[in-house]
PDB file of C-alpha atoms in Angstrom:
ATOM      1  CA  UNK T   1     -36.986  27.710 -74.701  1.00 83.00           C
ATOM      2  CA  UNK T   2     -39.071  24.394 -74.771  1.00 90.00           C
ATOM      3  CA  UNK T   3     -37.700  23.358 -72.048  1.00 91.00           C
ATOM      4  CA  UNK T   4     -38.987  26.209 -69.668  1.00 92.00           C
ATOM      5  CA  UNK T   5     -42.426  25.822 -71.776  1.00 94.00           C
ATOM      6  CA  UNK T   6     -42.255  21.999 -70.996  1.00 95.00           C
ATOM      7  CA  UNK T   7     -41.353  22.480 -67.163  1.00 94.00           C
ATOM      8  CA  UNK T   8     -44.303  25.386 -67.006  1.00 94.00           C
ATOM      9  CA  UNK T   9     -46.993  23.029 -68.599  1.00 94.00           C
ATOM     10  CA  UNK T  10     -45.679  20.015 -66.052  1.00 93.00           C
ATOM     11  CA  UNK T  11     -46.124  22.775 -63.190  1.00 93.00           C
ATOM     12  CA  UNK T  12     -50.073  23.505 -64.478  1.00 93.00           C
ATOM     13  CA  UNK T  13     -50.948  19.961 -65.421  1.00 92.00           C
ATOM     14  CA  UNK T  14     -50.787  20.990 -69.152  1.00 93.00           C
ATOM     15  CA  UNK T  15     -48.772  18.159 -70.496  1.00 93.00           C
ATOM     16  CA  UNK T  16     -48.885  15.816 -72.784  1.00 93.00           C
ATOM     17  CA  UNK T  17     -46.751  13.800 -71.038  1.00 93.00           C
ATOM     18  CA  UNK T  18     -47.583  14.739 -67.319  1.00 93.00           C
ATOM     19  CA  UNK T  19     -45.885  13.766 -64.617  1.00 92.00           C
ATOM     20  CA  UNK T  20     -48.551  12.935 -61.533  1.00 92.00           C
ATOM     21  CA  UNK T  21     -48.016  14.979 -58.766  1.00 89.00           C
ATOM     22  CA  UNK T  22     -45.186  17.864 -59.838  1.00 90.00           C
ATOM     23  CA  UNK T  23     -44.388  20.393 -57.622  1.00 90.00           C
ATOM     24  CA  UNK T  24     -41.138  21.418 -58.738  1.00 93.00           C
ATOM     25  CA  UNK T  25     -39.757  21.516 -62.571  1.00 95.00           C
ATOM     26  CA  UNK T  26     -35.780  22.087 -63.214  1.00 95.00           C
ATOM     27  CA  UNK T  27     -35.060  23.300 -66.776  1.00 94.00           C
ATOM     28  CA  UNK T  28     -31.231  23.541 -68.501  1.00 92.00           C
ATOM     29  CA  UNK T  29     -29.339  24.342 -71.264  1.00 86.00           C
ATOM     30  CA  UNK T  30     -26.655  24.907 -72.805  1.00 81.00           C
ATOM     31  CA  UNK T  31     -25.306  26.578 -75.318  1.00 73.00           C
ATOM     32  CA  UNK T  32     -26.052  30.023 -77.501  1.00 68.00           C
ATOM     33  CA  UNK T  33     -24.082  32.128 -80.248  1.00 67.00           C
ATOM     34  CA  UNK T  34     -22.129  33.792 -78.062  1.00 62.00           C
ATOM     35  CA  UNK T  35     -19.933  30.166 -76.381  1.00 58.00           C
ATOM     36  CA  UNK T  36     -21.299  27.420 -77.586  1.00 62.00           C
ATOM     37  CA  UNK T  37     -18.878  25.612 -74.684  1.00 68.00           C
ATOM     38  CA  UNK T  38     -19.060  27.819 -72.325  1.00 73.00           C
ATOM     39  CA  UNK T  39     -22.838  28.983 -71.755  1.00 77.00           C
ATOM     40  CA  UNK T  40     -25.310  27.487 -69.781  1.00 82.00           C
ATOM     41  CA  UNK T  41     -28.632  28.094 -68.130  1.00 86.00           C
ATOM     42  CA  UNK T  42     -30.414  26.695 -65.055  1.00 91.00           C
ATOM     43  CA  UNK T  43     -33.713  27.547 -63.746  1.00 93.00           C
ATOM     44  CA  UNK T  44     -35.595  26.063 -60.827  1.00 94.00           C
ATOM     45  CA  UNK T  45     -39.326  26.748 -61.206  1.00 93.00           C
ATOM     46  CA  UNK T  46     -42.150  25.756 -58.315  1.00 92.00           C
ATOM     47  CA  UNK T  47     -45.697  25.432 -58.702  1.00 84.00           C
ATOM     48  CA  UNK T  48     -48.386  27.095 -56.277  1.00 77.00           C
ATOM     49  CA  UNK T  49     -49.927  24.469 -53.815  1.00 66.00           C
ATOM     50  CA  UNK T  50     -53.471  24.373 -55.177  1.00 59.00           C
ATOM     51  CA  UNK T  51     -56.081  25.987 -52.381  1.00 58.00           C
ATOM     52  CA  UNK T  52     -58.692  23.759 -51.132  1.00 57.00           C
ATOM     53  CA  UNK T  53     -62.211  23.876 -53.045  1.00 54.00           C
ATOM     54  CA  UNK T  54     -60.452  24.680 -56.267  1.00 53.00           C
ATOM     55  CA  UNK T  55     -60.454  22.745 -59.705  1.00 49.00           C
ATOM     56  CA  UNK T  56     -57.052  21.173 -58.980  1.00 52.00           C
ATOM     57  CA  UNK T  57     -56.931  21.350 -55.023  1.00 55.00           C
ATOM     58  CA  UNK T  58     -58.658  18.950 -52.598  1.00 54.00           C
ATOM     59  CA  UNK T  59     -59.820  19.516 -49.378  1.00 55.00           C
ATOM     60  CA  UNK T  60     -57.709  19.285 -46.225  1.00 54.00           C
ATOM     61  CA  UNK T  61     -58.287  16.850 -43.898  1.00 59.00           C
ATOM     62  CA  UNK T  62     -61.275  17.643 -41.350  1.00 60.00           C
ATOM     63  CA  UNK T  63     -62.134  20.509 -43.496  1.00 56.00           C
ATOM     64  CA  UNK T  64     -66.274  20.451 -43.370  1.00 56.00           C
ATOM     65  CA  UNK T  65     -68.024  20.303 -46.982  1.00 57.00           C
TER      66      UNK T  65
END
């Protein structure tokens, strides 16, 4: 689980330890009661391109002010 919390914070600029610039955030494990060997998780998360004129986005080129 602090994985996906880790890759979600990356994704929103939230972290501690940012990472400039991330778009995309890949999260695994492995693992669990029920295989300890023979269980794993991936997931592939993506962050939403900030618009223009918003906290995080900036303006596209030849946009007017």
């Amino acid at each position: 689980l602090f994985l996906l919390i880790e890759a979600t914070r990356q994704l929103r600029g939230e972290s501690c330890s940012q990472v400039p610039g991330a778009r995309l955030a890949v999260a695994h494990g492995n693992g669990g009661m029920l295989g300890s060997r023979h269980t794993g998780g991936t997931i592939i998360l993506a962050g939403e391109s900030p618009q223009p004129g918003s906290a995080r986005g900036l303006p596209l080129e030849g946009d007017s002010p």
